[in-house]
PDB file of C-alpha atoms in Angstrom:
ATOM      1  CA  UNK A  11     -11.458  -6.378   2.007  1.00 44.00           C
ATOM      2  CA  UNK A  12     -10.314  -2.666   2.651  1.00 50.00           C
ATOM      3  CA  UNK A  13      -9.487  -3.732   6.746  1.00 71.00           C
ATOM      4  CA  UNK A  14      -7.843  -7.171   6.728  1.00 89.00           C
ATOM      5  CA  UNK A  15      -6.166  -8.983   4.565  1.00 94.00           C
ATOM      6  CA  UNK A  16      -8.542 -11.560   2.150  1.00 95.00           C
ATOM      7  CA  UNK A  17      -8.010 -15.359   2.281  1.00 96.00           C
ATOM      8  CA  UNK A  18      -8.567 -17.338  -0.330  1.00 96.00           C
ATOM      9  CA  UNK A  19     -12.197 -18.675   0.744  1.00 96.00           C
ATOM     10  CA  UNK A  20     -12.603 -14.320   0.143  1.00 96.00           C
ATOM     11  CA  UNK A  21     -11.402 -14.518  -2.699  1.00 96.00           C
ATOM     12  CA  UNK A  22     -13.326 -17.136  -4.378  1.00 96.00           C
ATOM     13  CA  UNK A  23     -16.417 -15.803  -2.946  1.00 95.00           C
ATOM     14  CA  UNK A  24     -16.432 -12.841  -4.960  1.00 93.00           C
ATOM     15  CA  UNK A  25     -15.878 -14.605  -8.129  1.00 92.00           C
ATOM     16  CA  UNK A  26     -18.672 -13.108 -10.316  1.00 88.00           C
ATOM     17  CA  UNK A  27     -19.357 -10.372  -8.536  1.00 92.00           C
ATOM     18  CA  UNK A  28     -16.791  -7.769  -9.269  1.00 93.00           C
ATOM     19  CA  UNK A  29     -13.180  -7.884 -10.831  1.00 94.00           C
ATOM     20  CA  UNK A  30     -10.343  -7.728  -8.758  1.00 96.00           C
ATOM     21  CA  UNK A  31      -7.393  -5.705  -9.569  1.00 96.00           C
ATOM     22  CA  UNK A  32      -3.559  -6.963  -9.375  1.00 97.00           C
ATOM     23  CA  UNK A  33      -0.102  -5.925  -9.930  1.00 97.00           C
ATOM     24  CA  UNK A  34       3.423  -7.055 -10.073  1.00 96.00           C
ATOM     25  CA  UNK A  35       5.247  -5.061  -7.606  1.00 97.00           C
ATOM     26  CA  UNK A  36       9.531  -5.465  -7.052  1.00 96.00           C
ATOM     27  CA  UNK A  37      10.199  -2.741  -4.517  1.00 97.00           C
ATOM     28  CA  UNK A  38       8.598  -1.270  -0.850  1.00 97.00           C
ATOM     29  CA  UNK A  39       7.553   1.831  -2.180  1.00 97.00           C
ATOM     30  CA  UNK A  40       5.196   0.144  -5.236  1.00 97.00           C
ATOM     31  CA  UNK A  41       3.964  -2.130  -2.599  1.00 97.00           C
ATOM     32  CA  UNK A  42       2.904   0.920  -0.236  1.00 97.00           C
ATOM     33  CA  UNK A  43       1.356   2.505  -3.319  1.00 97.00           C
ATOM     34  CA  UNK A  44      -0.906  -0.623  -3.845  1.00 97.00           C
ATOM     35  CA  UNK A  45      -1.945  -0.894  -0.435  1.00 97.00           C
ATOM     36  CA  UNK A  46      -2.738   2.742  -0.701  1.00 96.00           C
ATOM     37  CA  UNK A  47      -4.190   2.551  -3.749  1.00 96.00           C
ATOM     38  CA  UNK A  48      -6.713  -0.207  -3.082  1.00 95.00           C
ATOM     39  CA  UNK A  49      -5.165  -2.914  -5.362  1.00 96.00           C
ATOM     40  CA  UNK A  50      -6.655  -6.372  -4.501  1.00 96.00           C
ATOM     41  CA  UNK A  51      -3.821  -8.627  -5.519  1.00 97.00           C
ATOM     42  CA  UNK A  52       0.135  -8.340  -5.814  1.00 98.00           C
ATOM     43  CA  UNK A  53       2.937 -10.632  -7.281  1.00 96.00           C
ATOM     44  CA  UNK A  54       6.279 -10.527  -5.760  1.00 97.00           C
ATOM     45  CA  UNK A  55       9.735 -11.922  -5.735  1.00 95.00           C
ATOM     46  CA  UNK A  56      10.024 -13.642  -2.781  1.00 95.00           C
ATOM     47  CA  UNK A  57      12.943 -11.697  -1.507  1.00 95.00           C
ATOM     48  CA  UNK A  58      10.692  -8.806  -1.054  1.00 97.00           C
ATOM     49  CA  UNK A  59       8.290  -9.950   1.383  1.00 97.00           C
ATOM     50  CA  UNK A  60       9.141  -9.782   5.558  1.00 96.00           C
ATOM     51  CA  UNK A  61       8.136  -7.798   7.762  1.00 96.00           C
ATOM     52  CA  UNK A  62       8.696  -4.602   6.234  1.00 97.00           C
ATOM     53  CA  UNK A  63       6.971  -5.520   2.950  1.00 97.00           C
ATOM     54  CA  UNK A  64       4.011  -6.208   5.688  1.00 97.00           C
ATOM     55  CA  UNK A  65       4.566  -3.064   7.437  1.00 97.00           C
ATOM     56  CA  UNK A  66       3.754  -1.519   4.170  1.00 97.00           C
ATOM     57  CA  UNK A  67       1.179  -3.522   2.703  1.00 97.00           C
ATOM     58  CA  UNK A  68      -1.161  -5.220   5.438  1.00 96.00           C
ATOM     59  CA  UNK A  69      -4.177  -6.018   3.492  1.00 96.00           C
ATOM     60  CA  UNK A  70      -3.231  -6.927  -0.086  1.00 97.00           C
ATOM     61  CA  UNK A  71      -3.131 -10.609  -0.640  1.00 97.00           C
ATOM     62  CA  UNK A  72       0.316 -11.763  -2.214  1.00 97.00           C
ATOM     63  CA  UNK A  73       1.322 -13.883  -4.700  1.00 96.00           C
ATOM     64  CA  UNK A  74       5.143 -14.780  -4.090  1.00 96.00           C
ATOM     65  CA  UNK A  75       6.440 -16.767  -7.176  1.00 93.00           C
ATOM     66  CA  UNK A  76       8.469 -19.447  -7.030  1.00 89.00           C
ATOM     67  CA  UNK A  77      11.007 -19.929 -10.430  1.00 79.00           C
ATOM     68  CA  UNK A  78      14.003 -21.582 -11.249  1.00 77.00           C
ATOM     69  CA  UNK A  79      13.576 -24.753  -8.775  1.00 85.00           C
ATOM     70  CA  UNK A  80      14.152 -28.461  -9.934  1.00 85.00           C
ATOM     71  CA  UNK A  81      12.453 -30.693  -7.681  1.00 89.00           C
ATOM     72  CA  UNK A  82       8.996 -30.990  -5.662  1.00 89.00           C
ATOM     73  CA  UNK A  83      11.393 -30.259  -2.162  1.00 92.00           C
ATOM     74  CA  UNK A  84      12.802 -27.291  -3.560  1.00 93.00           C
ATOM     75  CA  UNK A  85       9.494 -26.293  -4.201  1.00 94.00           C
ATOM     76  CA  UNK A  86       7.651 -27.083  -0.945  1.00 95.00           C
ATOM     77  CA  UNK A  87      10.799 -25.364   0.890  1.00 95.00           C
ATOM     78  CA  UNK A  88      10.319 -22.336  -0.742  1.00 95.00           C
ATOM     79  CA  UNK A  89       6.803 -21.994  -0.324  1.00 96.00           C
ATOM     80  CA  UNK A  90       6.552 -22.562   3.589  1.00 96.00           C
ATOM     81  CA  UNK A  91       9.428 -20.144   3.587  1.00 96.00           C
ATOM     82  CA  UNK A  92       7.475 -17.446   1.552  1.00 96.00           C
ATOM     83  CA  UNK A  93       4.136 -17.793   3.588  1.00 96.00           C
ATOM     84  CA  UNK A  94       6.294 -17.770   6.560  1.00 96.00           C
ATOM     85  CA  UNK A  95       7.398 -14.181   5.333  1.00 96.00           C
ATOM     86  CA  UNK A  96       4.240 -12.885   4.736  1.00 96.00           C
ATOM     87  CA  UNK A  97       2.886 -14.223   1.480  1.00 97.00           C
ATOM     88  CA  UNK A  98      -0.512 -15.562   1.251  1.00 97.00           C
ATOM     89  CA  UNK A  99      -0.238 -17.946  -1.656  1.00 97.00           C
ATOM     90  CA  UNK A 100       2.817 -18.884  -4.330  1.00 97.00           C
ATOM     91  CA  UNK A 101       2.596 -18.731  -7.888  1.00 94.00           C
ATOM     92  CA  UNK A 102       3.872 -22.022  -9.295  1.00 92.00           C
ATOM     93  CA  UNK A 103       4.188 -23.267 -13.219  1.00 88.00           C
ATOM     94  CA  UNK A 104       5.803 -26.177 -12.149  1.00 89.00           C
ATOM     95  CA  UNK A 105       4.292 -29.728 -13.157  1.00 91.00           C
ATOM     96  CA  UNK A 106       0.958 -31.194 -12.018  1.00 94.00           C
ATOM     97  CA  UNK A 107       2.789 -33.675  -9.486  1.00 94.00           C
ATOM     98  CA  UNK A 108       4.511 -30.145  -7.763  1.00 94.00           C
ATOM     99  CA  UNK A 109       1.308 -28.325  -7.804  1.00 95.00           C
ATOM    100  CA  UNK A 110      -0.608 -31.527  -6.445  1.00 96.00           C
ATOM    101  CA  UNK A 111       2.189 -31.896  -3.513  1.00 95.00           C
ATOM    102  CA  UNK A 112       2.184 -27.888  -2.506  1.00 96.00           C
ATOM    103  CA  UNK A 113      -1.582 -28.554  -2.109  1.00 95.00           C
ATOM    104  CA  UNK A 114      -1.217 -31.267  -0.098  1.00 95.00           C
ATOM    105  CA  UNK A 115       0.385 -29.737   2.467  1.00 95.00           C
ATOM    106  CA  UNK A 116      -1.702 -26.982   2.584  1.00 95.00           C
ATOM    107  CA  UNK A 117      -0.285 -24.166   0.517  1.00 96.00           C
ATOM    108  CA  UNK A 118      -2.765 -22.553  -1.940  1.00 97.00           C
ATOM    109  CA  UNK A 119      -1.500 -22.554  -5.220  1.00 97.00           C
ATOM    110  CA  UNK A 120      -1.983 -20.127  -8.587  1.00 97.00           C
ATOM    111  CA  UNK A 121      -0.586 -21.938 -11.924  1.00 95.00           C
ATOM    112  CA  UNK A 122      -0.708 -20.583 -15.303  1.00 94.00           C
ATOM    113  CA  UNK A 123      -1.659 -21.239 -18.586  1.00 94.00           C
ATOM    114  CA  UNK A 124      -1.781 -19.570 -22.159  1.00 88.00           C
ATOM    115  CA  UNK A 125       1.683 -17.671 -22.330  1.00 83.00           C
ATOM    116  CA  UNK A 126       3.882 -18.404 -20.142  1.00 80.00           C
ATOM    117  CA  UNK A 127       7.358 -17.206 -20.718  1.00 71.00           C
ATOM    118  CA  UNK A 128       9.606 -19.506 -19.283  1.00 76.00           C
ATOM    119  CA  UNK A 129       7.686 -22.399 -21.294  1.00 80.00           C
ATOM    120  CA  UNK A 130       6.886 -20.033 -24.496  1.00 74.00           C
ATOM    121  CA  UNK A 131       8.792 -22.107 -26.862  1.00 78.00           C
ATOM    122  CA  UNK A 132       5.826 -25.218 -26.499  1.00 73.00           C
ATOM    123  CA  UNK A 133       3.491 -22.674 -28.168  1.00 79.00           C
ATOM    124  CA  UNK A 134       5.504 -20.787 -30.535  1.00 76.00           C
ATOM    125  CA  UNK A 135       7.045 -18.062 -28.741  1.00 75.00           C
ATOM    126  CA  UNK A 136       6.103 -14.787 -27.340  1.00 75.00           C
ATOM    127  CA  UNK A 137       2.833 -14.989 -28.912  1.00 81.00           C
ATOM    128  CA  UNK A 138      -0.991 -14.874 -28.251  1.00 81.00           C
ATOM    129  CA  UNK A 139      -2.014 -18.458 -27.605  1.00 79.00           C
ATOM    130  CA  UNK A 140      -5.764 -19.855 -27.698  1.00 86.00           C
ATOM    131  CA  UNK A 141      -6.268 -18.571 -31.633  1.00 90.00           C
ATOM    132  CA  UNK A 142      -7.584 -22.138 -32.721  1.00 93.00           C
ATOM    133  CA  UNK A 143      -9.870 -24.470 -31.919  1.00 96.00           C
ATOM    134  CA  UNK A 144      -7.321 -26.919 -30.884  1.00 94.00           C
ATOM    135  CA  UNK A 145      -5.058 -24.383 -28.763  1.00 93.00           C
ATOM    136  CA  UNK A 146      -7.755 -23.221 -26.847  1.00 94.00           C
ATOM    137  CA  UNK A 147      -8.711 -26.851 -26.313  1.00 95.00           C
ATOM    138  CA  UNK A 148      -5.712 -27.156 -24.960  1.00 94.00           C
ATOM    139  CA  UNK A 149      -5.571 -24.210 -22.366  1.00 94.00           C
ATOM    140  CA  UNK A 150      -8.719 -25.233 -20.966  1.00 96.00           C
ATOM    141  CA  UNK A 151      -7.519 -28.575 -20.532  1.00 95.00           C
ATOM    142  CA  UNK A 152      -4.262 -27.101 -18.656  1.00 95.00           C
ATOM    143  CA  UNK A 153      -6.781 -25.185 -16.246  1.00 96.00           C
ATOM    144  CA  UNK A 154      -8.651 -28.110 -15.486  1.00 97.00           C
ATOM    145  CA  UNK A 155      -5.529 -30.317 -14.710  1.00 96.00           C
ATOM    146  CA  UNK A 156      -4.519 -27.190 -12.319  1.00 97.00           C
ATOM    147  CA  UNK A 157      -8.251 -27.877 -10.632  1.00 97.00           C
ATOM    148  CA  UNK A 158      -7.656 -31.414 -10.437  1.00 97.00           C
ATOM    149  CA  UNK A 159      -4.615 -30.907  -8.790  1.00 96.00           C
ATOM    150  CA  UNK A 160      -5.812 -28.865  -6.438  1.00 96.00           C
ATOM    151  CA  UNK A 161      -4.776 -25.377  -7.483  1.00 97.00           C
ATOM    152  CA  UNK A 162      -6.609 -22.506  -6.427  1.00 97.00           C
ATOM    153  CA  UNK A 163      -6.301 -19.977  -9.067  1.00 97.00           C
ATOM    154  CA  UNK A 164      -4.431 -19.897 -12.440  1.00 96.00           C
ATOM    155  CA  UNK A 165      -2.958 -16.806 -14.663  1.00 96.00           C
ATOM    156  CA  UNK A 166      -4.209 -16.823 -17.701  1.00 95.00           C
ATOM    157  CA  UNK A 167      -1.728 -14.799 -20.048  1.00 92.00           C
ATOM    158  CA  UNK A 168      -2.192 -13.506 -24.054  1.00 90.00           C
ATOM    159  CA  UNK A 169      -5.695 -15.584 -25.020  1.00 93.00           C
ATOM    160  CA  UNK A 170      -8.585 -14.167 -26.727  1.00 94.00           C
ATOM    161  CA  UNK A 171     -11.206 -12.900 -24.687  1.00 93.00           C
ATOM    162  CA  UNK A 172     -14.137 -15.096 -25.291  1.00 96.00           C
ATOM    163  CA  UNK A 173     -11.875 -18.121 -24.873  1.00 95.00           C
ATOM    164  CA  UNK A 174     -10.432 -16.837 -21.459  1.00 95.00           C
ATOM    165  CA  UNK A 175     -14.603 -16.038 -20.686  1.00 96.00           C
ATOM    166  CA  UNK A 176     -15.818 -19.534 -21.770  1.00 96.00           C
ATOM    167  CA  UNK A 177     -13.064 -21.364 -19.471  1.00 96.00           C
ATOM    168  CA  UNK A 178     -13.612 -19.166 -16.357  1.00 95.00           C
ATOM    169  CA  UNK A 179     -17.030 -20.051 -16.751  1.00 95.00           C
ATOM    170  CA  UNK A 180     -16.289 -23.694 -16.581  1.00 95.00           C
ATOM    171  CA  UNK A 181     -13.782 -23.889 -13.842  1.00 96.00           C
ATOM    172  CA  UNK A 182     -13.773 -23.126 -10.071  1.00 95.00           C
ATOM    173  CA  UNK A 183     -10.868 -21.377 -10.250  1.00 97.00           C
ATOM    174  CA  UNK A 184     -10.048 -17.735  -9.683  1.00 97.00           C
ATOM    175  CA  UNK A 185      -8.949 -16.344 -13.153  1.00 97.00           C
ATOM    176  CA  UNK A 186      -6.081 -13.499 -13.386  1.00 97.00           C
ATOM    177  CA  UNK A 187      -6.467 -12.124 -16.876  1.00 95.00           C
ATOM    178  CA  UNK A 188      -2.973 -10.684 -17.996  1.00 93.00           C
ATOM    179  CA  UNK A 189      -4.281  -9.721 -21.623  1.00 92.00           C
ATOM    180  CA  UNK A 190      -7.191 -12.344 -21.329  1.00 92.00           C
ATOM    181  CA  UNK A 191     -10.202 -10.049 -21.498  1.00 92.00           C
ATOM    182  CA  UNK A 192     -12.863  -9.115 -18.558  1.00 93.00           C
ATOM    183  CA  UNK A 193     -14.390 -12.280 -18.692  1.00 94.00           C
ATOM    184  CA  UNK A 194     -12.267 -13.778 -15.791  1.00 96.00           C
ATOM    185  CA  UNK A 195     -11.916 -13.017 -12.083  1.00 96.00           C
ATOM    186  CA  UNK A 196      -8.576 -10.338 -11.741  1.00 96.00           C
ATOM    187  CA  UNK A 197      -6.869  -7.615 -14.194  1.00 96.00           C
ATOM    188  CA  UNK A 198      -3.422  -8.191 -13.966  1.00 96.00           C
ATOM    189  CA  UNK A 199      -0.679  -5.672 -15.025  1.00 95.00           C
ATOM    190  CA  UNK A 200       3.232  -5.308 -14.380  1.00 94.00           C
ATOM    191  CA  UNK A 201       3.412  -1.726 -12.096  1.00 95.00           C
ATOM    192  CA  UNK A 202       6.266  -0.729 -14.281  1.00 94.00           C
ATOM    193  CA  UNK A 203       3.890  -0.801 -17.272  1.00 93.00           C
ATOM    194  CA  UNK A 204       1.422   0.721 -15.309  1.00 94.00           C
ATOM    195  CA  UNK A 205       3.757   3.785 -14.521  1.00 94.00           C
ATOM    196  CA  UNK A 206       5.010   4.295 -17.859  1.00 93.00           C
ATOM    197  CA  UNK A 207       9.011   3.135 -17.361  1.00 90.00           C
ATOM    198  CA  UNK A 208      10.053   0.792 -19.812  1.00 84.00           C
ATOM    199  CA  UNK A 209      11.681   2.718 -22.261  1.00 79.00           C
ATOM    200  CA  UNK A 210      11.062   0.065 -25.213  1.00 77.00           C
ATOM    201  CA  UNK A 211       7.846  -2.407 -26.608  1.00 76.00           C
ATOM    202  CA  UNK A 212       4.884  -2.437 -24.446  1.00 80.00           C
ATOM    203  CA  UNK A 213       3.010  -5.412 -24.463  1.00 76.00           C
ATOM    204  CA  UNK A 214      -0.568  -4.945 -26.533  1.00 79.00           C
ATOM    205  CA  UNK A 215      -2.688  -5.295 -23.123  1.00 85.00           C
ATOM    206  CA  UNK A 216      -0.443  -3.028 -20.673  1.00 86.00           C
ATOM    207  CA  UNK A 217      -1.916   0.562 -19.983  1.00 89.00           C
ATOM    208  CA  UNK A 218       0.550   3.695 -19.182  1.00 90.00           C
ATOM    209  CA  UNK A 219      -0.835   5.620 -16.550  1.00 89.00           C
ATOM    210  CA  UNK A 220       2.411   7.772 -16.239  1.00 93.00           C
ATOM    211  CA  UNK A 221       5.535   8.510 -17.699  1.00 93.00           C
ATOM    212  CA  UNK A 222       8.037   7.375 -15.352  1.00 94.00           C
ATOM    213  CA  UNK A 223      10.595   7.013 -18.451  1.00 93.00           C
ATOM    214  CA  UNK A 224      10.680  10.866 -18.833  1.00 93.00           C
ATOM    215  CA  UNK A 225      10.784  11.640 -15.361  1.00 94.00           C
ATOM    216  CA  UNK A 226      13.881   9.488 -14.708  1.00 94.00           C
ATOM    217  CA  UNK A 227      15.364  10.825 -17.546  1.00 94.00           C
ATOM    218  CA  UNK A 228      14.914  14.641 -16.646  1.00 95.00           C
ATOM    219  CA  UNK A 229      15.947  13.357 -12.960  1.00 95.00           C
ATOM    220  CA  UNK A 230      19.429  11.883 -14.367  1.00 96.00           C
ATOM    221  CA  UNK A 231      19.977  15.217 -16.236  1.00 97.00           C
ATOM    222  CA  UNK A 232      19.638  16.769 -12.737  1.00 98.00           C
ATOM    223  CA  UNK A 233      21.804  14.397 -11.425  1.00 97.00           C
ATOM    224  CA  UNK A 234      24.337  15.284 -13.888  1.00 98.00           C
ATOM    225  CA  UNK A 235      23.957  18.668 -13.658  1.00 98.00           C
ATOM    226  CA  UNK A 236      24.300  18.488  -9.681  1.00 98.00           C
ATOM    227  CA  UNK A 237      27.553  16.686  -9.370  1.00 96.00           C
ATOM    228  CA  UNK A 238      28.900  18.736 -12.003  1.00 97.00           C
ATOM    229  CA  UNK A 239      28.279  21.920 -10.126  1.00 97.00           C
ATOM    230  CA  UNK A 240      29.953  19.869  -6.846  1.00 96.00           C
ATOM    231  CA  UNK A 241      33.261  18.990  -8.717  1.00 98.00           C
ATOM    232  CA  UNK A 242      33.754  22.816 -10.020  1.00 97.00           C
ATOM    233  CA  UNK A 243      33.192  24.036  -6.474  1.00 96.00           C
ATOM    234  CA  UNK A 244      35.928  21.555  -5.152  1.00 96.00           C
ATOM    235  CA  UNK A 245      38.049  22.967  -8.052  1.00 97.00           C
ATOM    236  CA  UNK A 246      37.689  26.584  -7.502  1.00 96.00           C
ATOM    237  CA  UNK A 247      37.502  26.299  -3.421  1.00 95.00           C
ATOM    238  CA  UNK A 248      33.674  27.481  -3.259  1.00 95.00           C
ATOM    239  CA  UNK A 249      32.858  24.336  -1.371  1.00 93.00           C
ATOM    240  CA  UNK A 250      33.253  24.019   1.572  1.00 94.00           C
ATOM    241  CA  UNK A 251      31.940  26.962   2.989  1.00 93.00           C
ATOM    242  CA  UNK A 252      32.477  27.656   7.051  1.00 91.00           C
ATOM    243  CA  UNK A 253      29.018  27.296   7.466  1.00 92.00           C
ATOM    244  CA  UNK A 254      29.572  23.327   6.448  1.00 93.00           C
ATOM    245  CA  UNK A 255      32.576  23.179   9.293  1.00 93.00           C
ATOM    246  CA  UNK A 256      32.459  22.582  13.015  1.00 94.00           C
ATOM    247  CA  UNK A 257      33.540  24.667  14.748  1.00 93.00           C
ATOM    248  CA  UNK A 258      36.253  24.707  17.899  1.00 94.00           C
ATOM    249  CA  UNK A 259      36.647  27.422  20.271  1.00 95.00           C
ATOM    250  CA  UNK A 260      39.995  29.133  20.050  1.00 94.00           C
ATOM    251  CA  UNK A 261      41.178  28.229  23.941  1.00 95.00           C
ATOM    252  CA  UNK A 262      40.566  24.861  22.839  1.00 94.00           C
ATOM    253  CA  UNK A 263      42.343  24.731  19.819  1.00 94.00           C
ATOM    254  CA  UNK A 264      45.271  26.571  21.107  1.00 95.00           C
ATOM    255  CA  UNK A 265      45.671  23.762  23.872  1.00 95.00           C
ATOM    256  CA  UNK A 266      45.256  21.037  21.249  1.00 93.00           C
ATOM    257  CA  UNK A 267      48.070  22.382  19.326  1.00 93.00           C
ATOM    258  CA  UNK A 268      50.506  23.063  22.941  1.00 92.00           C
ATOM    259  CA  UNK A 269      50.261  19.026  22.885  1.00 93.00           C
ATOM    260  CA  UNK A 270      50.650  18.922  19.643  1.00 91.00           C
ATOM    261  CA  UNK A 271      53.908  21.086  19.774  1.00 89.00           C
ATOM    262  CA  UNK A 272      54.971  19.282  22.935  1.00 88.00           C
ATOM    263  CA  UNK A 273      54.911  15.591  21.307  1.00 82.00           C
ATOM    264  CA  UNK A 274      56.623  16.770  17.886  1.00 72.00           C
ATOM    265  CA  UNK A 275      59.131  19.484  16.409  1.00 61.00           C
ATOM    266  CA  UNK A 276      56.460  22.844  15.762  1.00 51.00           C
ATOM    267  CA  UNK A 277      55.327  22.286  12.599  1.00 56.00           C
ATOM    268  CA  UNK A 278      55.038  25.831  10.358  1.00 55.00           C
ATOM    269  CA  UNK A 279      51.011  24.518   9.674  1.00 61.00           C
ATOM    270  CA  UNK A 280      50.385  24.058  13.173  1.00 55.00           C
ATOM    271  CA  UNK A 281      51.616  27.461  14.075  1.00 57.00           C
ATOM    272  CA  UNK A 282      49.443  28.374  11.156  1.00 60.00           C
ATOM    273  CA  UNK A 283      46.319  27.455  12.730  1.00 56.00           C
ATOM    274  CA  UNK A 284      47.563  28.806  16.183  1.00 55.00           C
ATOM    275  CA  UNK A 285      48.001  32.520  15.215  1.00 61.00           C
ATOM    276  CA  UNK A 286      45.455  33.006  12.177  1.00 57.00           C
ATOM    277  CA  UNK A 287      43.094  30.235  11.176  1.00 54.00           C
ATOM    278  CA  UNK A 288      40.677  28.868  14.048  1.00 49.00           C
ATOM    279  CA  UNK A 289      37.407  28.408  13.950  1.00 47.00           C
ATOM    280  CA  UNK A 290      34.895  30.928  15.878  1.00 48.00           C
TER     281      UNK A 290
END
């Protein structure tokens, strides 16, 4: 795992043998620190991956994710672009029929189940879903349509622990847990939760490692501060200094302005910078 990048045979071999650890990443430099880090797994926009995102990140296995496509095409176009750029497999909550057609042609395929924002109003919101008998019924029954249909893995987002547990247990799928307890395959966590920068609500299963929030803020003051200090050295002259000019030796300035004089009336400025201003 730590010197080439895992396939997804790896990955489903070491399904009950350790958890894996995964994070949404939007930009190069989180990407680098994952790599660096030793994360197993990454989401990513598609737009991020090419061959500087694998430049950066050699060996983690990415999860592109495909949203806001209509049909099966769309679909099957943008995942042979996204492996084509690097990504390993696409995360899709479209319909069975979609996920069945990806697989069919070869493209592994991560679904999701439990919360799933884009769908949240079927179960009530942004809410924990799985709390009843009949709920968590119905999540398993979602992960083993994504089996049937040939999926290879499947998010499973705000259920109770034991119910995320009991339905890795009876699936072949690989489990990513995003607030679903340890009893599935992956831990999965947005970085920018991870690094402390949302300013606002947390969800209840992100950790903060860091607080990114207070470092951009003291970095804007800076920023403030800087440019502020800039505009009242334009005003009073103090910028810029010589030391920020080029330079010109006098001979050659004093033929530049001989041409000068020769193409135009002698301009008082020019004669200026003849006798008293040039550069050393």
């Amino acid at each position: 795992m730590n010197h080439r990048r895992p396939t997804v045979a790896d990955l489903l071999s070491i399904r009950g043998h350790r958890q894996l650890s995964m994070l949404r990443v939007v930009t190069l430099e989180e990407a680098e620190a994952a790599e660096k880090a030793g994360i197993d797994l990454v989401s990513v926009p598609p737009e991020l991956l090419g061959p500087a995102f694998r430049e950066v990140a050699p060996t983690v296995f990415a999860f592109p994710g495909l949203d806001d496509l209509i049909t099966a095409e769309d679909y099957l176009r943008a995942a042979f672009e996204a492996i084509r750029a690097g990504g390993d497999a696409v995360y899709c909550a479209a319909g069975m029929s979609t996920v069945r057609r990806l697989r069919e042609e070869g493209i592994p395929v991560c679904g999701h189940v439990g919360l799933i924002p884009s769908k949240a109003t079927w179960t009530g919101g942004f809410r924990a879903v799985g709390k009843t008998a009949a709920s968590a019924f119905e999540v398993w029954r979602q992960v083993k349509a994504l089996e049937e249909a040939g999926a290879f893995a499947a998010e499973i987002e705000v259920v109770p622990g034991e119910v995320a547990a009991a339905i890795s247990k009876s699936t072949s799928l690989l489990m990513l847990s995003m607030g679903a307890g340890t009893g599935c395959d992956a831990q999965y966590l947005f970085a920018e939760d991870v690094l402390g920068q949302n300013r606002g609500h947390y969800p209840r299963h992100a950790k903060v490692y860091r607080d990114f929030a207070s470092e951009f803020d003291r970095l804007h003051r800076e920023r403030v501060e800087a440019f502020r200090e800039y505009a009242e050295d334009v005003r009073s002259g103090a910028y810029p200094e010589k030391g920020h000019l080029v330079s010109i030796a006098p001979e050659e300035l004093e033929g530049f302005l001989r041409k000068v004089e020769s193409e135009q009336p002698f301009s008082a400025n020019a004669r200026e910078c003849r006798d008293g201003t040039a550069a050393n």
